[in-house]
mmCIF file of C-alpha atoms and ligand atoms in Angstrom:
data_model
loop_
_atom_site.group_PDB
_atom_site.id
_atom_site.type_symbol
_atom_site.label_atom_id
_atom_site.label_comp_id
_atom_site.label_asym_id
_atom_site.label_seq_id
_atom_site.Cartn_x
_atom_site.Cartn_y
_atom_site.Cartn_z
ATOM 1 C CA MET I 1 72.068 153.623 162.682
ATOM 2 C CA GLY I 2 75.046 154.718 160.550
ATOM 3 C CA PHE I 3 76.288 153.251 157.276
ATOM 4 C CA PHE I 4 79.022 151.260 159.022
ATOM 5 C CA ASP I 5 76.513 149.823 161.502
ATOM 6 C CA ASP I 6 74.214 148.914 158.604
ATOM 7 C CA LEU I 7 77.067 147.085 156.897
ATOM 8 C CA MET I 8 78.039 145.277 160.104
ATOM 9 C CA THR I 9 74.458 144.155 160.649
ATOM 10 C CA TRP I 10 74.146 143.139 156.977
ATOM 11 C CA PHE I 11 77.201 140.923 157.246
ATOM 12 C CA GLY I 12 76.049 139.593 160.618
ATOM 13 C CA PHE I 13 79.075 140.895 162.506
ATOM 14 C CA LYS I 14 77.204 142.865 165.086
ATOM 15 C CA LYS I 15 76.327 141.486 168.476
ATOM 16 C CA LYS I 16 72.686 141.696 169.374
ATOM 17 C CA GLN I 17 72.309 144.780 171.492
ATOM 18 C CA ALA I 18 70.269 144.529 174.616
ATOM 19 C CA LYS I 19 69.304 147.736 176.298
ATOM 20 C CA VAL I 20 68.581 147.437 179.981
ATOM 21 C CA LEU I 21 67.033 150.273 181.933
ATOM 22 C CA CYS I 22 68.298 150.430 185.502
ATOM 23 C CA VAL I 23 65.904 152.249 187.819
ATOM 24 C CA GLY I 24 65.084 152.463 191.500
ATOM 25 C CA LEU I 25 64.862 155.051 194.249
ATOM 26 C CA ASP I 26 67.892 157.152 195.031
ATOM 27 C CA ASN I 27 70.404 155.509 197.355
ATOM 28 C CA SER I 28 69.189 151.989 196.457
ATOM 29 C CA GLY I 29 72.612 151.131 195.014
ATOM 30 C CA LYS I 30 72.127 151.412 191.228
ATOM 31 C CA THR I 31 75.442 153.105 190.507
ATOM 32 C CA THR I 32 77.320 150.709 192.778
ATOM 33 C CA ILE I 33 75.701 147.737 191.025
ATOM 34 C CA ILE I 34 76.529 148.980 187.546
ATOM 35 C CA ASN I 35 80.044 149.706 188.699
ATOM 36 C CA GLN I 36 80.367 146.102 189.903
ATOM 37 C CA LEU I 37 79.187 144.769 186.557
ATOM 38 C CA LYS I 38 81.640 146.790 184.526
ATOM 39 C CA PRO I 39 85.062 145.400 183.676
ATOM 40 C CA ASP I 40 87.759 146.306 186.216
ATOM 41 C CA THR I 41 89.409 148.905 183.992
ATOM 42 C CA SER I 42 86.337 151.130 183.776
ATOM 43 C CA LYS I 43 85.336 150.961 187.442
ATOM 44 C CA CYS I 44 85.334 154.257 189.247
ATOM 45 C CA GLN I 45 86.334 154.464 192.859
ATOM 46 C CA ASN I 46 84.305 157.424 194.064
ATOM 47 C CA ILE I 47 80.619 157.035 193.476
ATOM 48 C CA THR I 48 78.701 160.290 193.520
ATOM 49 C CA PRO I 49 74.910 160.640 193.363
ATOM 50 C CA THR I 50 73.843 160.465 189.708
ATOM 51 C CA ILE I 51 72.518 163.741 188.349
ATOM 52 C CA GLY I 52 69.812 163.139 185.740
ATOM 53 C CA PHE I 53 71.133 159.966 184.223
ATOM 54 C CA SER I 54 74.247 158.326 182.881
ATOM 55 C CA VAL I 55 74.668 155.616 180.289
ATOM 56 C CA ASP I 56 76.920 152.618 180.782
ATOM 57 C CA ILE I 57 77.730 149.742 178.484
ATOM 58 C CA PHE I 58 78.959 146.347 179.559
ATOM 59 C CA THR I 59 78.977 142.869 178.126
ATOM 60 C CA HIS I 60 77.780 139.726 179.791
ATOM 61 C CA ALA I 61 77.144 136.320 178.282
ATOM 62 C CA ASN I 62 77.717 137.679 174.773
ATOM 63 C CA LEU I 63 75.033 140.317 175.137
ATOM 64 C CA SER I 64 75.889 143.971 175.163
ATOM 65 C CA PHE I 65 73.937 145.762 177.877
ATOM 66 C CA THR I 66 73.307 149.463 177.625
ATOM 67 C CA VAL I 67 72.276 150.517 181.073
ATOM 68 C CA PHE I 68 70.650 153.840 181.752
ATOM 69 C CA ASP I 69 71.343 154.538 185.373
ATOM 70 C CA MET I 70 68.482 156.925 185.907
ATOM 71 C CA SER I 71 68.624 159.043 188.977
ATOM 72 C CA GLY I 72 65.989 158.019 191.484
ATOM 73 C CA GLN I 73 65.690 161.501 192.918
ATOM 74 C CA GLY I 74 62.039 162.559 192.812
ATOM 75 C CA ARG I 75 62.303 165.328 190.257
ATOM 76 C CA TYR I 76 63.922 163.016 187.671
ATOM 77 C CA ARG I 77 61.560 160.090 187.975
ATOM 78 C CA GLY I 78 59.416 161.480 185.135
ATOM 79 C CA LEU I 79 62.387 160.855 182.824
ATOM 80 C CA TRP I 80 62.268 157.102 183.243
ATOM 81 C CA GLU I 81 59.214 156.511 181.111
ATOM 82 C CA HIS I 82 60.707 158.117 178.012
ATOM 83 C CA TYR I 83 63.151 155.211 177.841
ATOM 84 C CA TYR I 84 60.711 152.324 178.258
ATOM 85 C CA LYS I 85 59.988 151.886 174.568
ATOM 86 C CA ASP I 86 63.665 151.576 173.627
ATOM 87 C CA VAL I 87 64.730 148.981 176.181
ATOM 88 C CA HIS I 88 64.615 145.192 176.204
ATOM 89 C CA ALA I 89 64.566 144.655 179.956
ATOM 90 C CA VAL I 90 64.279 146.569 183.211
ATOM 91 C CA MET I 91 66.497 146.221 186.261
ATOM 92 C CA PHE I 92 64.692 147.610 189.315
ATOM 93 C CA VAL I 93 66.828 148.118 192.393
ATOM 94 C CA VAL I 94 65.362 148.216 195.895
ATOM 95 C CA ASP I 95 67.200 149.063 199.111
ATOM 96 C CA SER I 96 66.074 146.068 201.153
ATOM 97 C CA SER I 97 67.144 147.784 204.380
ATOM 98 C CA ASP I 98 64.968 150.845 203.794
ATOM 99 C CA LYS I 99 61.599 149.552 205.058
ATOM 100 C CA LEU I 100 60.218 153.083 205.327
ATOM 101 C CA ARG I 101 60.583 153.704 201.602
ATOM 102 C CA LEU I 102 59.538 150.239 200.361
ATOM 103 C CA PRO I 103 55.975 151.519 199.766
ATOM 104 C CA VAL I 104 57.443 154.369 197.674
ATOM 105 C CA ALA I 105 59.512 151.850 195.699
ATOM 106 C CA LYS I 106 56.375 149.715 195.238
ATOM 107 C CA ASP I 107 54.497 152.744 193.951
ATOM 108 C CA GLU I 108 57.229 153.467 191.394
ATOM 109 C CA LEU I 109 57.346 149.818 190.358
ATOM 110 C CA ASP I 110 53.560 149.670 189.945
ATOM 111 C CA GLN I 111 53.630 152.763 187.744
ATOM 112 C CA LEU I 112 56.433 151.276 185.657
ATOM 113 C CA LEU I 113 54.643 147.935 185.266
ATOM 114 C CA ALA I 114 51.382 149.611 184.269
ATOM 115 C CA HIS I 115 53.023 151.715 181.567
ATOM 116 C CA PRO I 116 51.910 150.635 178.060
ATOM 117 C CA ASP I 117 55.519 150.518 176.811
ATOM 118 C CA VAL I 118 56.351 148.010 179.558
ATOM 119 C CA ALA I 119 53.119 146.060 180.148
ATOM 120 C CA GLY I 120 52.218 145.953 176.451
ATOM 121 C CA ARG I 121 55.664 144.637 175.479
ATOM 122 C CA HIS I 122 55.991 142.032 178.279
ATOM 123 C CA LEU I 123 59.466 143.252 179.163
ATOM 124 C CA PRO I 124 61.426 141.011 181.524
ATOM 125 C CA ILE I 125 61.898 142.645 184.944
ATOM 126 C CA LEU I 126 64.851 141.887 187.179
ATOM 127 C CA LEU I 127 64.395 143.053 190.760
ATOM 128 C CA LEU I 128 67.397 143.377 193.007
ATOM 129 C CA ALA I 129 66.809 143.401 196.764
ATOM 130 C CA ASN I 130 70.078 145.183 197.375
ATOM 131 C CA LYS I 131 72.078 145.829 200.574
ATOM 132 C CA SER I 132 71.492 142.255 201.732
ATOM 133 C CA ASP I 133 74.591 142.576 203.934
ATOM 134 C CA LEU I 134 72.908 144.971 206.346
ATOM 135 C CA ARG I 135 71.478 143.418 209.506
ATOM 136 C CA GLU I 136 68.116 145.164 209.152
ATOM 137 C CA SER I 137 67.577 144.192 205.517
ATOM 138 C CA LEU I 138 64.637 142.124 204.384
ATOM 139 C CA SER I 139 65.137 138.910 202.450
ATOM 140 C CA HIS I 140 64.217 138.837 198.777
ATOM 141 C CA ILE I 141 61.120 136.818 199.739
ATOM 142 C CA GLN I 142 60.023 139.497 202.208
ATOM 143 C CA CYS I 143 60.699 142.226 199.613
ATOM 144 C CA SER I 144 58.732 140.229 197.088
ATOM 145 C CA LYS I 145 55.753 140.206 199.489
ATOM 146 C CA HIS I 146 56.006 143.953 200.149
ATOM 147 C CA LEU I 147 56.148 144.619 196.419
ATOM 148 C CA GLU I 148 53.249 142.156 195.819
ATOM 149 C CA LEU I 149 55.119 140.462 193.003
ATOM 150 C CA ASP I 150 52.776 137.460 193.186
ATOM 151 C CA LYS I 151 50.164 139.689 191.532
ATOM 152 C CA LEU I 152 52.273 140.023 188.396
ATOM 153 C CA ARG I 153 50.744 138.315 185.407
ATOM 154 C CA ASP I 154 52.220 137.976 181.892
ATOM 155 C CA THR I 155 55.552 139.385 183.104
ATOM 156 C CA ALA I 156 58.751 137.393 183.362
ATOM 157 C CA TYR I 157 60.319 138.596 186.587
ATOM 158 C CA HIS I 158 63.005 137.493 188.959
ATOM 159 C CA ILE I 159 63.995 138.852 192.361
ATOM 160 C CA CYS I 160 67.230 138.167 194.160
ATOM 161 C CA SER I 161 69.226 139.504 197.066
ATOM 162 C CA THR I 162 72.384 141.365 196.197
ATOM 163 C CA ASN I 163 75.264 143.003 197.949
ATOM 164 C CA ALA I 164 76.561 145.570 195.506
ATOM 165 C CA LEU I 165 79.636 146.251 197.628
ATOM 166 C CA THR I 166 80.966 142.713 197.143
ATOM 167 C CA GLY I 167 78.999 141.757 194.025
ATOM 168 C CA ASP I 168 77.278 138.837 195.780
ATOM 169 C CA GLY I 169 74.159 137.745 193.911
ATOM 170 C CA LEU I 170 74.845 139.901 190.849
ATOM 171 C CA GLU I 171 76.222 137.190 188.602
ATOM 172 C CA ASP I 172 73.109 135.012 188.981
ATOM 173 C CA ALA I 173 70.873 138.022 188.543
ATOM 174 C CA VAL I 174 72.478 139.133 185.300
ATOM 175 C CA SER I 175 72.591 135.561 183.956
ATOM 176 C CA TRP I 176 68.826 135.391 184.392
ATOM 177 C CA LEU I 177 68.512 138.727 182.594
ATOM 178 C CA SER I 178 70.651 137.562 179.672
ATOM 179 C CA GLU I 179 68.549 134.436 179.243
ATOM 180 C CA GLN I 180 65.306 136.366 179.384
ATOM 181 C CA VAL I 181 66.452 139.048 176.952
ATOM 182 C CA ARG I 182 67.627 136.379 174.546
ATOM 183 C CA SER I 183 64.317 134.542 174.582
ATOM 184 C CA TRP I 184 62.366 137.828 174.527
ATOM 185 C CA GLN I 185 64.307 138.932 171.433
ATOM 186 C CA THR I 186 63.722 135.558 169.775
ATOM 187 C CA LYS I 187 59.967 135.856 170.350
ATOM 188 C CA GLN I 188 59.911 139.406 168.938
ATOM 189 C CA SER I 189 61.896 138.584 165.781
HETATM 190 P P1 LIG T 201 72.049 155.050 193.713
HETATM 191 O O1 LIG T 201 72.905 155.110 192.476
HETATM 192 O O2 LIG T 201 70.907 154.117 193.578
HETATM 193 O O3 LIG T 201 71.568 156.410 194.175
HETATM 194 P P2 LIG T 201 74.523 154.382 195.063
HETATM 195 O O4 LIG T 201 72.936 154.469 194.935
HETATM 196 O O5 LIG T 201 75.060 153.308 194.196
HETATM 197 O O6 LIG T 201 75.093 155.743 194.931
HETATM 198 O O7 LIG T 201 74.651 153.855 196.578
HETATM 199 C C1 LIG T 201 74.145 154.636 197.660
HETATM 200 C C2 LIG T 201 74.891 154.243 198.941
HETATM 201 O O8 LIG T 201 74.609 152.889 199.278
HETATM 202 C C3 LIG T 201 76.419 154.309 198.833
HETATM 203 O O9 LIG T 201 76.917 154.625 200.105
HETATM 204 C C4 LIG T 201 76.816 152.879 198.505
HETATM 205 O O10 LIG T 201 78.137 152.556 198.889
HETATM 206 C C5 LIG T 201 75.811 152.134 199.370
HETATM 207 N N1 LIG T 201 75.527 150.785 198.884
HETATM 208 C C6 LIG T 201 75.201 150.402 197.636
HETATM 209 N N2 LIG T 201 74.984 149.081 197.582
HETATM 210 C C7 LIG T 201 75.179 148.604 198.842
HETATM 211 C C8 LIG T 201 75.104 147.298 199.432
HETATM 212 O O11 LIG T 201 74.801 146.281 198.798
HETATM 213 N N3 LIG T 201 75.351 147.222 200.775
HETATM 214 C C9 LIG T 201 75.682 148.323 201.529
HETATM 215 N N4 LIG T 201 75.918 148.133 202.820
HETATM 216 N N5 LIG T 201 75.758 149.553 200.998
HETATM 217 C C10 LIG T 201 75.519 149.697 199.674
HETATM 218 P P3 LIG T 201 77.463 156.086 200.514
HETATM 219 O O12 LIG T 201 77.923 155.926 201.926
HETATM 220 O O13 LIG T 201 78.544 156.394 199.533
HETATM 221 O O14 LIG T 201 76.274 157.003 200.371
HETATM 222 MG MG1 LIG T 202 73.391 156.718 191.186
#
């Protein structure tokens, strides 16, 4: 933190920063979701597969979210865990129409949830069952069963269906996240 940031914090001018890690398999819709959440002026029209990761910042409900859109491509998955200790919440995106890869998504989620920097810190987890517009997609309840979310203990989680192309479901999802981050930060301070 620089001198100016120190001063801003000292005088109470700075918004509480919430860092949200956005992960999920490739093609689940992470970039499209983040693009929907950003203000209109910073939206990009052509979405290309993320190489490595990119960082995006947006504000919602007075919280500033720093979202690391980590690439879900296999060789980059090992990068995710280096960010766990610095974030305040995790957004996990699942392609609800990709039944074949749901077990792979579950495996990634299980590894994430078991990580000491996630499990030990009781980070709130927002799961997005994305691509709800597709005829073959599973409902968020069906996804929840496949991911065995009922087995989660000591973790505040929420799963909802989203359509990243239209933004349907995203507002509710991020409102939940804001609330959780706020109460998580209050408990930690
Ligand atoms: P990623 O960042 O997780 O890898 P992207 O995924 O955001 O790049 O999205 C991958 C593809 O899925 C894109 O299509 C994107 O338009 C599409 N997509 C994302 N969200 C939804 C959704 O809710 N519904 C539907 N129908 N499609 C979605 P392309 O064709 O560009 O590969
Ligand atoms: Mg991407």
